[in-house]
């Protein structure tokens, strides 16, 4: 290092504010010269502070220019830093609150100095979401912010936050790597045993992956009605104004520590969706689609509305029994038992039953369960016969157990359908030599529950309490418009009628069917912006999808002209007048300015879709980040 005396007349004072956690920021004055590189400035600063700590995550932030000084080999002169510069020496990784498509908020550490494209990739690795290039982050719409400020005065809002503050974002390979990919049961979406072991002590495992991969009960109809609902194409255009620039960092776009952003699927081309690897991705995509339907961000017919509602109900029915049996290595319940004997009436007697591995043991009562059982029944190879009368609330299981001189007949009686589904599924698996740890256990429980629901409707069609039995009102599964149009019983009847066609589906099948139905809607994948075309005297809407641009009349909503990306020759931005210009085949060219968002947002949308069209299944998981920025940057 060079002493201050050796600088001579070319040296000058540089004031740097040091931002340390849990302490007030302090200012340090350094004697520097213009040819001193940024790394040298930070070294002088650390030596002057004389605090022994890890400074490796610290960097210099230039407040006036709103930029990071990350090129440590560059000199102060090359950056243009002079004595009037206000520099902040701060950590690059800070806490950020992210509202997921499921409306759950996660709080995690992210890089505030990396470009958004890289930050989103790191976030998705932490959350277990493949194909991060399909997602991005955006600011909350101004309408929502205003409404939240008003609601704060009424009553405190308790936010459901999943803290991942020790997450390894940007600090290592994360949960995903090319050789290790989490694997999920393609029917239930639960991680297989090897993946659970691999998650180990990761924050995702500690905070329960289930928070991200499972669907949870809807909010109340009252809350749903209060939530912001876009009603016109102009309102829908406002939703797309907040996307952050993927080629700039969070700090460069005015995002501060612990601010809240929304993580959403931005590009509607969902590549290589696979239930085996994408439990979290599919669930979050399902949630984004679900809220789009409930809040009428996309239009659908009345018939489609009830199909969507039925799929939501079905997913919730499945999740409920799954949550009842999560992490249970054995079943233990009070059941009634009857042993078939000739010339005797059926007399059921209650015992304490324990189901472990492939055997059932029963005891006099729960307290006696720690001693020797009255009898232990090995179910391997036995015959399982259902003995059910739903209308009579009779849930019985008949066991025909092979013995030396024939069959030993044992009858079990359960209290309710949930208990019956769990025990019946365990008996079926045990008869095949499988335990409840087998991946087919959850789907078997779901199948039995679906069967009981169907039996219930068949035997008592006037009883439409399936939805209500989950403590959920049918109004939770449709948009407020339909909740006002129909009475609760009418909604239940319509939902359950639609449910009959999908009652056989597993959880992941139901979610994928919901996503497919969403993709089939005419308006699917269209992102709207208010624009003024060159030469026009009025504003129009521009709809952007994965393969085309559509000019739409703002007053009527009718499409005027469609241009396909496949016919596009080039596009660019005139940054001085903020105008996007595009050339197509056959000498067709258009130009427009964007009124509802920065023109960079539209430029990035077009380039992003073209980038995504270059993907192939033969590629490895590594994305060509340079190509993305080349197609979306606009300024190079």
Coordinates of C-alpha atoms in Angstrom, one line a residue:
X1 CA 0.0 0.0 0.0
X2 CA 1.1 3.6 -0.7
X3 CA 1.1 6.0 2.3
X4 CA -0.9 9.3 2.0
X5 CA 2.4 11.3 1.9
X6 CA 3.4 9.5 -1.3
X7 CA 0.2 10.6 -3.1
X8 CA 1.3 14.2 -3.3
X9 CA -1.0 16.7 -4.8
X10 CA -3.0 14.1 -6.9
X11 CA -4.5 12.6 -3.8
X12 CA -7.9 13.5 -2.5
X13 CA -10.3 12.5 0.2
X14 CA -13.0 9.9 -0.5
X15 CA -15.9 9.5 2.1
X16 CA -17.3 6.0 2.3
X17 CA -20.3 4.9 4.5
X18 CA -19.8 1.5 6.1
X19 CA -23.0 -0.5 6.5
X20 CA -22.6 -3.2 9.2
X21 CA -25.4 -5.4 10.5
X22 CA -26.9 -4.5 13.8
X23 CA -24.9 -1.2 14.0
X24 CA -25.5 2.4 12.9
X25 CA -23.7 3.2 9.6
X26 CA -20.4 4.9 10.1
X27 CA -18.4 7.1 7.7
X28 CA -14.8 6.6 6.9
X29 CA -12.5 9.1 5.1
X30 CA -9.8 7.6 2.9
X31 CA -6.9 9.4 1.2
X32 CA -6.9 8.1 -2.4
X33 CA -5.8 8.9 -5.9
X34 CA -7.6 8.4 -9.2
X35 CA -5.4 5.6 -10.3
X36 CA -6.2 3.5 -7.2
X37 CA -8.3 0.4 -8.2
X38 CA -11.5 -0.5 -6.5
X39 CA -9.9 -3.5 -4.8
X40 CA -7.3 -1.2 -3.3
X41 CA -10.0 1.1 -2.0
X42 CA -11.8 -1.8 -0.2
X43 CA -8.5 -3.0 1.2
X44 CA -7.6 0.4 2.6
X45 CA -11.2 0.7 4.0
X46 CA -11.0 -2.7 5.8
X47 CA -7.6 -1.9 7.3
X48 CA -8.9 1.4 8.6
X49 CA -12.1 -0.1 10.1
X50 CA -9.9 -2.6 12.0
X51 CA -12.8 -5.0 12.7
X52 CA -12.1 -8.7 12.5
X53 CA -14.9 -10.2 10.4
X54 CA -15.6 -11.8 7.0
X55 CA -15.7 -9.0 4.5
X56 CA -15.9 -11.3 1.4
X57 CA -19.5 -10.4 0.7
X58 CA -19.0 -6.7 0.8
X59 CA -18.8 -4.4 -2.2
X60 CA -19.0 -0.7 -3.0
X61 CA -22.3 0.9 -4.0
X62 CA -22.3 4.4 -5.7
X63 CA -25.5 6.1 -4.6
X64 CA -25.6 9.0 -7.1
X65 CA -25.1 6.7 -10.1
X66 CA -27.2 3.9 -8.6
X67 CA -24.6 1.3 -9.6
X68 CA -22.3 -1.3 -8.0
X69 CA -18.5 -0.9 -8.4
X70 CA -17.9 -4.7 -8.9
X71 CA -14.9 -4.6 -11.3
X72 CA -12.3 -4.5 -8.6
X73 CA -9.4 -4.1 -11.2
X74 CA -10.9 -0.8 -12.5
X75 CA -9.5 2.4 -11.1
X76 CA -11.5 5.2 -9.6
X77 CA -10.8 7.3 -12.7
X78 CA -12.1 4.7 -15.0
X79 CA -15.4 4.5 -13.1
X80 CA -15.5 8.3 -12.9
X81 CA -15.5 8.4 -9.1
X82 CA -14.5 11.8 -7.7
X83 CA -14.4 13.4 -4.3
X84 CA -18.1 14.3 -4.3
X85 CA -19.1 10.6 -4.8
X86 CA -21.2 9.0 -2.1
X87 CA -20.1 5.4 -1.7
X88 CA -21.6 2.8 0.5
X89 CA -19.6 -0.3 1.6
X90 CA -22.3 -2.9 2.1
X91 CA -23.1 -6.6 1.9
X92 CA -24.2 -7.9 -1.5
X93 CA -26.6 -10.5 -0.1
X94 CA -29.6 -9.2 1.7
X95 CA -33.0 -10.4 2.8
X96 CA -35.9 -10.3 0.4
X97 CA -39.5 -11.2 0.8
X98 CA -41.0 -13.0 -2.2
X99 CA -44.7 -13.7 -2.6
X100 CA -45.0 -17.0 -4.5
X101 CA -47.7 -17.8 -7.0
X102 CA -49.4 -19.7 -4.1
X103 CA -49.6 -16.4 -2.2
X104 CA -47.3 -17.7 0.4
X105 CA -44.4 -15.4 1.2
X106 CA -40.8 -16.7 1.6
X107 CA -38.1 -14.6 3.1
X108 CA -34.6 -15.5 1.9
X109 CA -31.1 -14.1 1.3
X110 CA -30.4 -13.1 -2.3
X111 CA -27.7 -11.2 -4.2
X112 CA -28.6 -7.5 -4.5
X113 CA -25.6 -7.0 -6.9
X114 CA -26.3 -9.8 -9.4
X115 CA -28.5 -9.3 -12.4
X116 CA -32.2 -10.4 -12.0
X117 CA -31.7 -13.3 -14.5
X118 CA -29.1 -14.8 -12.2
X119 CA -30.9 -14.0 -9.0
X120 CA -34.1 -15.7 -10.2
X121 CA -32.0 -18.8 -11.1
X122 CA -30.6 -18.9 -7.6
X123 CA -34.0 -18.4 -6.0
X124 CA -35.5 -21.3 -8.0
X125 CA -32.6 -23.6 -7.1
X126 CA -33.3 -22.9 -3.4
X127 CA -37.1 -23.5 -3.8
X128 CA -36.6 -26.6 -6.0
X129 CA -38.0 -25.2 -9.2
X130 CA -36.6 -26.3 -12.5
X131 CA -36.5 -24.1 -15.6
X132 CA -36.0 -20.8 -13.8
X133 CA -35.8 -19.0 -17.2
X134 CA -39.6 -19.1 -17.3
X135 CA -40.0 -17.0 -14.1
X136 CA -39.1 -13.5 -13.0
X137 CA -39.9 -11.0 -10.3
X138 CA -42.2 -8.0 -10.4
X139 CA -43.3 -5.2 -8.1
X140 CA -46.8 -5.3 -6.6
X141 CA -49.3 -3.4 -8.7
X142 CA -50.0 0.2 -7.4
X143 CA -53.7 -0.7 -6.9
X144 CA -52.7 -3.5 -4.5
X145 CA -50.3 -1.2 -2.6
X146 CA -53.0 1.4 -2.1
X147 CA -55.5 -1.1 -1.0
X148 CA -53.0 -2.6 1.5
X149 CA -52.3 0.8 3.0
X150 CA -56.0 1.4 3.5
X151 CA -56.5 -2.1 5.0
X152 CA -53.6 -1.6 7.4
X153 CA -55.7 1.0 9.3
X154 CA -58.6 -1.5 9.7
X155 CA -56.9 -4.6 11.2
X156 CA -53.5 -6.1 11.5
X157 CA -52.6 -8.5 8.7
X158 CA -50.7 -11.7 9.8
X159 CA -48.5 -12.7 6.9
X160 CA -47.8 -16.4 6.4
X161 CA -44.0 -16.3 5.9
X162 CA -41.6 -19.2 5.3
X163 CA -38.2 -18.1 6.5
X164 CA -35.3 -19.5 4.5
X165 CA -32.8 -17.0 5.9
X166 CA -30.0 -19.6 6.0
X167 CA -30.6 -20.6 2.4
X168 CA -27.5 -21.3 0.2
X169 CA -28.6 -18.9 -2.6
X170 CA -25.7 -17.9 -4.8
X171 CA -23.2 -19.3 -2.2
X172 CA -22.9 -22.7 -3.7
X173 CA -24.6 -25.2 -6.0
X174 CA -27.8 -25.0 -4.1
X175 CA -30.2 -28.0 -3.9
X176 CA -29.9 -28.8 -7.6
X177 CA -26.9 -29.9 -9.6
X178 CA -26.4 -31.7 -12.9
X179 CA -25.9 -35.0 -11.2
X180 CA -28.3 -34.7 -8.3
X181 CA -32.0 -33.9 -9.0
X182 CA -34.8 -34.3 -6.4
X183 CA -37.2 -37.0 -7.5
X184 CA -40.9 -37.0 -6.5
X185 CA -43.6 -39.6 -6.6
X186 CA -45.4 -38.7 -9.9
X187 CA -48.8 -39.5 -8.4
X188 CA -48.7 -37.8 -5.0
X189 CA -45.9 -35.3 -5.6
X190 CA -44.1 -36.3 -2.4
X191 CA -40.3 -36.7 -2.4
X192 CA -39.0 -40.2 -2.6
X193 CA -37.0 -41.5 0.3
X194 CA -33.6 -40.9 -1.3
X195 CA -34.5 -37.3 -2.0
X196 CA -35.7 -36.8 1.6
X197 CA -32.3 -38.1 2.8
X198 CA -30.5 -35.8 0.3
X199 CA -32.4 -32.7 1.4
X200 CA -30.8 -33.4 4.8
X201 CA -30.3 -30.1 6.7
X202 CA -31.2 -27.8 3.9
X203 CA -33.6 -25.0 4.7
X204 CA -36.2 -26.5 2.3
X205 CA -36.3 -29.7 4.4
X206 CA -36.3 -27.9 7.7
X207 CA -39.1 -25.6 6.8
X208 CA -41.0 -28.5 5.1
X209 CA -41.0 -28.8 1.3
X210 CA -44.7 -29.4 1.7
X211 CA -45.2 -25.7 2.1
X212 CA -44.1 -25.2 -1.5
X213 CA -45.3 -28.4 -3.2
X214 CA -48.8 -28.8 -1.6
X215 CA -52.0 -26.9 -2.2
X216 CA -53.6 -25.4 0.8
X217 CA -57.2 -24.3 1.6
X218 CA -58.4 -21.3 -0.2
X219 CA -59.0 -18.0 1.6
X220 CA -62.5 -17.1 2.7
X221 CA -65.0 -15.8 0.1
X222 CA -65.0 -12.5 2.0
X223 CA -61.2 -12.1 1.6
X224 CA -61.4 -13.3 -2.1
X225 CA -64.0 -10.5 -2.7
X226 CA -61.8 -7.9 -1.2
X227 CA -58.7 -8.9 -3.3
X228 CA -58.0 -6.8 -6.4
X229 CA -59.8 -8.0 -9.5
X230 CA -58.9 -6.6 -12.9
X231 CA -62.1 -6.2 -14.9
X232 CA -61.0 -4.7 -18.2
X233 CA -58.1 -5.2 -20.6
X234 CA -56.7 -1.9 -19.4
X235 CA -56.7 -3.2 -15.8
X236 CA -54.9 -6.3 -17.0
X237 CA -52.3 -4.2 -18.7
X238 CA -51.5 -2.7 -15.3
X239 CA -50.6 -6.1 -13.9
X240 CA -47.7 -6.4 -16.3
X241 CA -46.1 -3.0 -15.6
X242 CA -44.0 -4.1 -12.7
X243 CA -41.6 -6.7 -14.2
X244 CA -38.0 -5.9 -13.2
X245 CA -35.2 -5.5 -15.8
X246 CA -33.5 -8.9 -16.0
X247 CA -30.2 -7.3 -17.0
X248 CA -29.9 -5.1 -13.9
X249 CA -29.6 -5.8 -10.2
X250 CA -32.2 -5.3 -7.5
X251 CA -30.4 -2.3 -6.0
X252 CA -30.1 -0.7 -9.4
X253 CA -33.9 -0.8 -9.7
X254 CA -34.6 0.7 -6.3
X255 CA -35.3 -2.5 -4.4
X256 CA -34.2 -2.3 -0.7
X257 CA -33.5 -4.9 1.9
X258 CA -36.7 -6.7 3.1
X259 CA -38.8 -5.3 0.3
X260 CA -41.5 -7.5 -1.1
X261 CA -41.6 -8.7 -4.7
X262 CA -43.8 -11.3 -6.5
X263 CA -42.2 -14.4 -8.1
X264 CA -44.3 -15.4 -11.1
X265 CA -44.1 -17.5 -14.3
X266 CA -43.5 -14.7 -16.8
X267 CA -43.2 -16.7 -20.0
X268 CA -46.1 -19.0 -20.8
X269 CA -44.0 -21.8 -22.4
X270 CA -43.6 -24.5 -19.8
X271 CA -40.9 -26.7 -21.1
X272 CA -40.5 -30.4 -20.1
X273 CA -43.1 -30.5 -17.3
X274 CA -42.4 -33.8 -15.5
X275 CA -44.2 -34.9 -12.4
X276 CA -41.1 -37.0 -11.4
X277 CA -38.9 -33.9 -11.1
X278 CA -41.3 -30.9 -10.9
X279 CA -43.5 -31.3 -7.9
X280 CA -42.8 -27.7 -6.7
X281 CA -42.8 -26.3 -10.2
X282 CA -46.1 -27.9 -11.1
X283 CA -47.7 -26.9 -7.8
X284 CA -46.7 -23.3 -8.1
X285 CA -47.8 -23.2 -11.7
X286 CA -51.1 -24.7 -10.7
X287 CA -51.4 -22.0 -8.0
X288 CA -50.7 -19.2 -10.5
X289 CA -53.4 -20.6 -12.8
X290 CA -55.8 -21.0 -9.9
X291 CA -55.5 -17.4 -8.7
X292 CA -55.8 -16.2 -12.3
X293 CA -59.2 -18.0 -12.6
X294 CA -60.4 -16.9 -9.1
X295 CA -59.5 -13.3 -9.6
X296 CA -60.7 -13.2 -13.2
X297 CA -57.4 -12.2 -14.6
X298 CA -58.3 -14.5 -17.5
X299 CA -61.8 -15.1 -18.9
X300 CA -63.5 -18.5 -19.0
X301 CA -67.1 -19.8 -19.5
X302 CA -69.4 -20.9 -16.8
X303 CA -68.9 -24.5 -17.7
X304 CA -65.1 -24.1 -17.5
X305 CA -65.5 -22.3 -14.2
X306 CA -67.1 -25.4 -12.6
X307 CA -64.5 -27.7 -14.1
X308 CA -61.8 -25.6 -12.6
X309 CA -63.7 -25.6 -9.2
X310 CA -64.0 -29.4 -9.3
X311 CA -60.3 -29.8 -9.9
X312 CA -59.5 -27.5 -6.9
X313 CA -61.9 -29.4 -4.7
X314 CA -60.4 -32.7 -5.8
X315 CA -56.8 -31.5 -5.1
X316 CA -58.0 -30.4 -1.6
X317 CA -59.7 -33.7 -0.9
X318 CA -56.5 -35.5 -1.7
X319 CA -54.3 -33.2 0.4
X320 CA -56.5 -33.6 3.5
X321 CA -56.0 -37.4 3.8
X322 CA -52.3 -36.9 2.9
X323 CA -51.8 -34.4 5.7
X324 CA -53.5 -36.8 8.1
X325 CA -50.9 -39.5 7.3
X326 CA -47.8 -37.5 6.8
X327 CA -44.7 -39.0 8.5
X328 CA -46.6 -41.8 10.2
X329 CA -44.5 -44.9 10.3
X330 CA -47.4 -46.9 11.7
X331 CA -51.1 -46.5 12.3
X332 CA -52.6 -46.6 15.8
X333 CA -56.3 -46.3 16.5
X334 CA -59.3 -47.6 18.4
X335 CA -61.1 -50.0 16.1
X336 CA -63.8 -52.6 16.6
X337 CA -63.1 -56.2 16.0
X338 CA -65.4 -59.2 15.3
X339 CA -64.2 -62.8 14.7
X340 CA -66.5 -64.9 12.5
X341 CA -67.9 -68.0 14.2
X342 CA -70.7 -70.3 13.2
X343 CA -74.2 -69.8 14.8
X344 CA -73.2 -66.5 16.6
X345 CA -74.5 -63.0 16.1
X346 CA -71.9 -60.3 15.1
X347 CA -70.7 -58.7 18.3
X348 CA -68.0 -56.1 17.7
X349 CA -65.7 -55.2 20.6
X350 CA -63.4 -52.2 20.7
X351 CA -59.6 -52.7 21.0
X352 CA -56.4 -50.6 20.5
X353 CA -55.0 -51.5 17.1
X354 CA -51.4 -50.9 15.9
X355 CA -50.5 -51.4 12.2
X356 CA -46.8 -51.7 11.6
X357 CA -44.9 -53.1 8.6
X358 CA -47.3 -55.8 7.2
X359 CA -48.9 -56.8 10.5
X360 CA -51.8 -55.7 12.7
X361 CA -51.6 -56.1 16.5
X362 CA -54.4 -55.4 18.9
X363 CA -54.5 -54.7 22.6
X364 CA -57.0 -54.4 25.4
X365 CA -56.6 -50.6 25.4
X366 CA -54.1 -47.9 24.5
X367 CA -52.2 -48.2 27.8
X368 CA -51.7 -51.9 27.2
X369 CA -50.1 -51.1 23.8
X370 CA -46.6 -51.1 25.2
X371 CA -46.9 -54.8 26.3
X372 CA -47.6 -58.0 24.4
X373 CA -50.6 -57.9 22.0
X374 CA -53.7 -60.1 22.4
X375 CA -53.0 -61.2 18.9
X376 CA -50.8 -60.3 15.9
X377 CA -52.2 -60.8 12.4
X378 CA -49.7 -61.1 9.5
X379 CA -51.5 -59.8 6.4
X380 CA -49.0 -60.9 3.8
X381 CA -50.9 -63.0 1.2
X382 CA -54.3 -62.4 2.8
X383 CA -57.5 -61.4 1.0
X384 CA -59.0 -57.9 1.7
X385 CA -62.7 -57.4 1.2
X386 CA -64.4 -54.0 1.7
X387 CA -67.6 -54.0 3.8
X388 CA -68.9 -50.5 3.3
X389 CA -72.3 -48.9 3.4
X390 CA -71.8 -45.1 3.1
X391 CA -75.4 -44.0 3.6
X392 CA -75.5 -46.2 6.8
X393 CA -72.0 -44.9 7.9
X394 CA -70.7 -48.4 8.0
X395 CA -66.9 -48.6 7.2
X396 CA -65.8 -52.2 7.6
X397 CA -62.8 -54.3 6.4
X398 CA -63.0 -58.1 6.1
X399 CA -59.7 -59.9 6.4
X400 CA -59.4 -63.5 5.1
X401 CA -56.1 -64.6 6.5
X402 CA -54.6 -68.0 5.3
X403 CA -54.1 -70.6 8.0
X404 CA -53.2 -74.3 7.9
X405 CA -56.8 -75.5 7.7
X406 CA -58.3 -72.8 5.5
X407 CA -59.1 -69.1 6.0
X408 CA -59.3 -67.2 9.3
X409 CA -62.0 -64.5 8.9
X410 CA -61.6 -61.3 10.8
X411 CA -63.8 -58.2 10.6
X412 CA -62.6 -54.6 11.5
X413 CA -65.0 -51.6 11.9
X414 CA -63.7 -48.0 11.4
X415 CA -65.4 -44.9 12.8
X416 CA -65.3 -42.7 9.7
X417 CA -64.2 -42.6 6.1
X418 CA -60.8 -41.0 6.8
X419 CA -59.9 -43.7 9.2
X420 CA -61.2 -46.4 6.9
X421 CA -59.2 -45.1 3.9
X422 CA -55.9 -45.1 5.9
X423 CA -56.4 -48.6 7.3
X424 CA -57.9 -50.1 4.1
X425 CA -54.9 -48.8 2.1
X426 CA -52.5 -50.2 4.6
X427 CA -54.2 -53.6 4.5
X428 CA -54.2 -53.7 0.7
X429 CA -50.5 -52.9 0.6
X430 CA -49.6 -55.4 3.4
X431 CA -51.4 -58.2 1.5
X432 CA -48.9 -57.6 -1.3
X433 CA -46.0 -57.5 1.1
X434 CA -45.6 -53.7 1.0
X435 CA -45.5 -51.3 3.9
X436 CA -46.9 -47.8 4.3
X437 CA -43.5 -46.4 3.4
X438 CA -44.2 -47.5 -0.2
X439 CA -44.9 -44.7 -2.6
X440 CA -48.2 -46.2 -3.6
X441 CA -49.7 -45.8 -0.1
X442 CA -50.8 -42.1 -0.6
X443 CA -52.4 -42.7 -4.0
X444 CA -54.2 -45.8 -2.6
X445 CA -55.7 -43.7 0.2
X446 CA -56.7 -41.1 -2.3
X447 CA -58.4 -43.7 -4.6
X448 CA -60.4 -45.1 -1.6
X449 CA -61.5 -41.6 -0.6
X450 CA -62.6 -40.8 -4.1
X451 CA -64.5 -44.1 -4.2
X452 CA -66.3 -43.2 -1.0
X453 CA -67.1 -39.7 -2.3
X454 CA -68.7 -41.3 -5.4
X455 CA -70.6 -43.8 -3.4
X456 CA -71.9 -41.0 -1.2
X457 CA -73.2 -39.1 -4.2
X458 CA -74.8 -42.2 -5.7
X459 CA -76.6 -43.3 -2.5
X460 CA -77.5 -39.8 -1.4
X461 CA -77.6 -37.4 -4.4
X462 CA -79.3 -34.7 -2.4
X463 CA -76.4 -34.6 0.1
X464 CA -73.9 -32.0 -1.3
X465 CA -71.8 -31.6 1.8
X466 CA -68.6 -33.0 0.4
X467 CA -67.1 -29.5 0.0
X468 CA -68.6 -28.3 3.3
X469 CA -67.2 -31.3 5.1
X470 CA -63.7 -29.9 4.6
X471 CA -64.8 -26.7 6.4
X472 CA -64.6 -24.9 3.1
X473 CA -67.4 -23.0 1.4
X474 CA -68.1 -23.7 -2.3
X475 CA -67.7 -20.0 -2.8
X476 CA -64.0 -20.4 -2.2
X477 CA -63.5 -22.3 -5.5
X478 CA -65.2 -19.8 -7.9
X479 CA -64.7 -16.1 -8.7
X480 CA -66.9 -13.7 -6.6
X481 CA -69.1 -13.1 -9.7
X482 CA -70.3 -16.7 -9.6
X483 CA -70.5 -16.7 -5.8
X484 CA -73.1 -13.8 -6.1
X485 CA -74.9 -15.5 -9.0
X486 CA -75.7 -18.8 -7.3
X487 CA -76.7 -20.0 -3.8
X488 CA -74.2 -22.1 -1.9
X489 CA -76.2 -25.4 -2.4
X490 CA -76.4 -24.7 -6.1
X491 CA -72.6 -24.1 -6.3
X492 CA -72.0 -27.4 -4.4
X493 CA -74.2 -29.3 -6.8
X494 CA -72.6 -27.9 -9.9
X495 CA -69.0 -28.5 -8.5
X496 CA -69.8 -32.1 -7.5
X497 CA -71.4 -32.8 -10.8
X498 CA -68.2 -31.8 -12.6
X499 CA -66.1 -33.7 -10.0
X500 CA -67.6 -37.0 -11.0
X501 CA -65.5 -37.0 -14.2
X502 CA -62.2 -36.4 -12.4
X503 CA -62.7 -38.3 -9.1
X504 CA -60.2 -41.0 -10.2
X505 CA -57.2 -38.6 -10.6
X506 CA -54.2 -38.5 -8.4
X507 CA -53.0 -35.1 -7.0
X508 CA -50.4 -34.4 -9.7
X509 CA -52.8 -35.5 -12.4
X510 CA -55.5 -33.1 -11.1
X511 CA -53.0 -30.2 -11.0
X512 CA -51.7 -31.0 -14.5
X513 CA -55.2 -31.2 -15.9
X514 CA -56.0 -27.8 -14.3
X515 CA -52.8 -26.3 -16.0
X516 CA -53.8 -27.9 -19.3
X517 CA -57.4 -26.5 -19.1
X518 CA -55.9 -23.1 -18.3
X519 CA -53.7 -23.4 -21.3
X520 CA -56.7 -24.1 -23.5
X521 CA -58.4 -20.8 -22.7
X522 CA -58.5 -18.4 -25.6
X523 CA -56.8 -15.6 -23.6
X524 CA -54.1 -17.8 -22.1
X525 CA -50.5 -16.5 -22.3
X526 CA -51.4 -13.0 -23.4
X527 CA -49.7 -10.2 -21.6
X528 CA -51.2 -6.8 -22.3
X529 CA -49.6 -3.3 -22.6
X530 CA -51.0 0.1 -23.5
X531 CA -49.1 1.4 -26.5
X532 CA -49.3 4.2 -29.1
X533 CA -48.4 3.0 -32.6
X534 CA -46.4 5.4 -34.8
X535 CA -48.8 7.4 -36.9
X536 CA -51.8 6.6 -34.8
X537 CA -53.8 9.3 -32.9
X538 CA -55.2 6.9 -30.3
X539 CA -53.9 4.4 -27.8
X540 CA -54.2 0.7 -28.5
X541 CA -53.5 -2.5 -26.5
X542 CA -50.6 -4.8 -27.5
X543 CA -51.0 -8.4 -26.6
X544 CA -47.7 -10.5 -26.4
X545 CA -47.8 -14.3 -26.4
X546 CA -45.2 -17.0 -26.9
X547 CA -45.4 -16.8 -30.7
X548 CA -47.1 -13.6 -31.8
X549 CA -47.9 -9.9 -31.2
X550 CA -51.6 -8.7 -31.4
X551 CA -52.8 -5.2 -31.8
X552 CA -56.1 -4.9 -30.0
X553 CA -58.7 -2.1 -30.0
X554 CA -58.8 -0.7 -26.5
X555 CA -62.5 0.2 -26.7
X556 CA -63.9 -3.0 -28.1
X557 CA -61.2 -5.6 -27.2
X558 CA -61.3 -6.8 -30.8
X559 CA -58.0 -7.9 -32.4
X560 CA -56.9 -5.6 -35.3
X561 CA -53.7 -7.1 -36.6
X562 CA -51.5 -10.1 -35.7
X563 CA -47.7 -10.4 -36.3
X564 CA -46.0 -13.7 -35.8
X565 CA -42.5 -14.0 -34.3
X566 CA -41.6 -16.6 -37.1
X567 CA -41.9 -13.7 -39.6
X568 CA -39.8 -11.3 -37.6
X569 CA -36.5 -10.2 -39.1
X570 CA -35.3 -7.8 -36.4
X571 CA -36.3 -5.5 -33.6
X572 CA -34.7 -2.7 -31.7
X573 CA -35.3 0.2 -29.4
X574 CA -34.7 3.9 -29.9
X575 CA -33.8 4.8 -26.4
X576 CA -34.0 8.5 -26.9
X577 CA -37.7 8.5 -27.8
X578 CA -38.4 5.2 -26.0
X579 CA -39.8 3.6 -29.2
X580 CA -39.8 -0.1 -30.1
X581 CA -39.3 -0.8 -33.8
X582 CA -39.9 -4.2 -35.4
X583 CA -39.4 -5.4 -39.0
X584 CA -41.2 -8.4 -40.5
X585 CA -41.0 -10.3 -43.7
X586 CA -42.6 -8.8 -46.9
X587 CA -41.4 -5.3 -45.9
X588 CA -43.8 -5.0 -43.0
X589 CA -42.6 -2.8 -40.2
X590 CA -44.2 -1.4 -37.0
X591 CA -43.1 1.1 -34.3
X592 CA -44.8 2.0 -31.0
X593 CA -44.1 3.6 -27.7
X594 CA -45.3 1.9 -24.5
X595 CA -47.5 3.9 -22.2
X596 CA -48.2 1.5 -19.3
X597 CA -44.6 0.3 -18.7
X598 CA -41.1 1.0 -19.7
X599 CA -40.4 0.0 -23.3
X600 CA -37.6 -2.3 -22.1
X601 CA -40.2 -4.6 -20.5
X602 CA -41.8 -5.2 -24.0
X603 CA -38.4 -5.6 -25.6
X604 CA -37.4 -8.1 -23.0
X605 CA -40.7 -10.1 -23.5
X606 CA -40.1 -10.4 -27.2
X607 CA -36.4 -11.4 -26.8
X608 CA -37.2 -13.7 -23.9
X609 CA -39.8 -15.7 -25.9
X610 CA -37.3 -16.0 -28.8
X611 CA -34.6 -17.2 -26.3
X612 CA -37.0 -19.8 -24.9
X613 CA -37.8 -21.1 -28.4
X614 CA -34.1 -22.2 -28.7
X615 CA -34.4 -24.7 -25.8
X616 CA -34.2 -28.4 -26.5
X617 CA -34.4 -31.6 -24.4
X618 CA -31.0 -32.6 -25.5
X619 CA -29.4 -29.6 -23.8
X620 CA -28.0 -29.9 -20.3
X621 CA -29.4 -27.7 -17.5
X622 CA -26.9 -24.9 -18.2
X623 CA -28.5 -21.8 -19.8
X624 CA -26.8 -19.6 -22.3
X625 CA -27.0 -16.4 -20.2
X626 CA -25.0 -14.4 -22.7
X627 CA -27.5 -15.2 -25.4
X628 CA -30.5 -14.2 -23.2
X629 CA -28.9 -10.8 -22.5
X630 CA -28.0 -10.4 -26.2
X631 CA -31.7 -11.0 -27.2
X632 CA -33.2 -9.0 -24.3
X633 CA -30.7 -6.3 -23.5
X634 CA -31.5 -3.8 -26.2
X635 CA -28.7 -1.4 -25.3
X636 CA -25.7 -3.4 -26.6

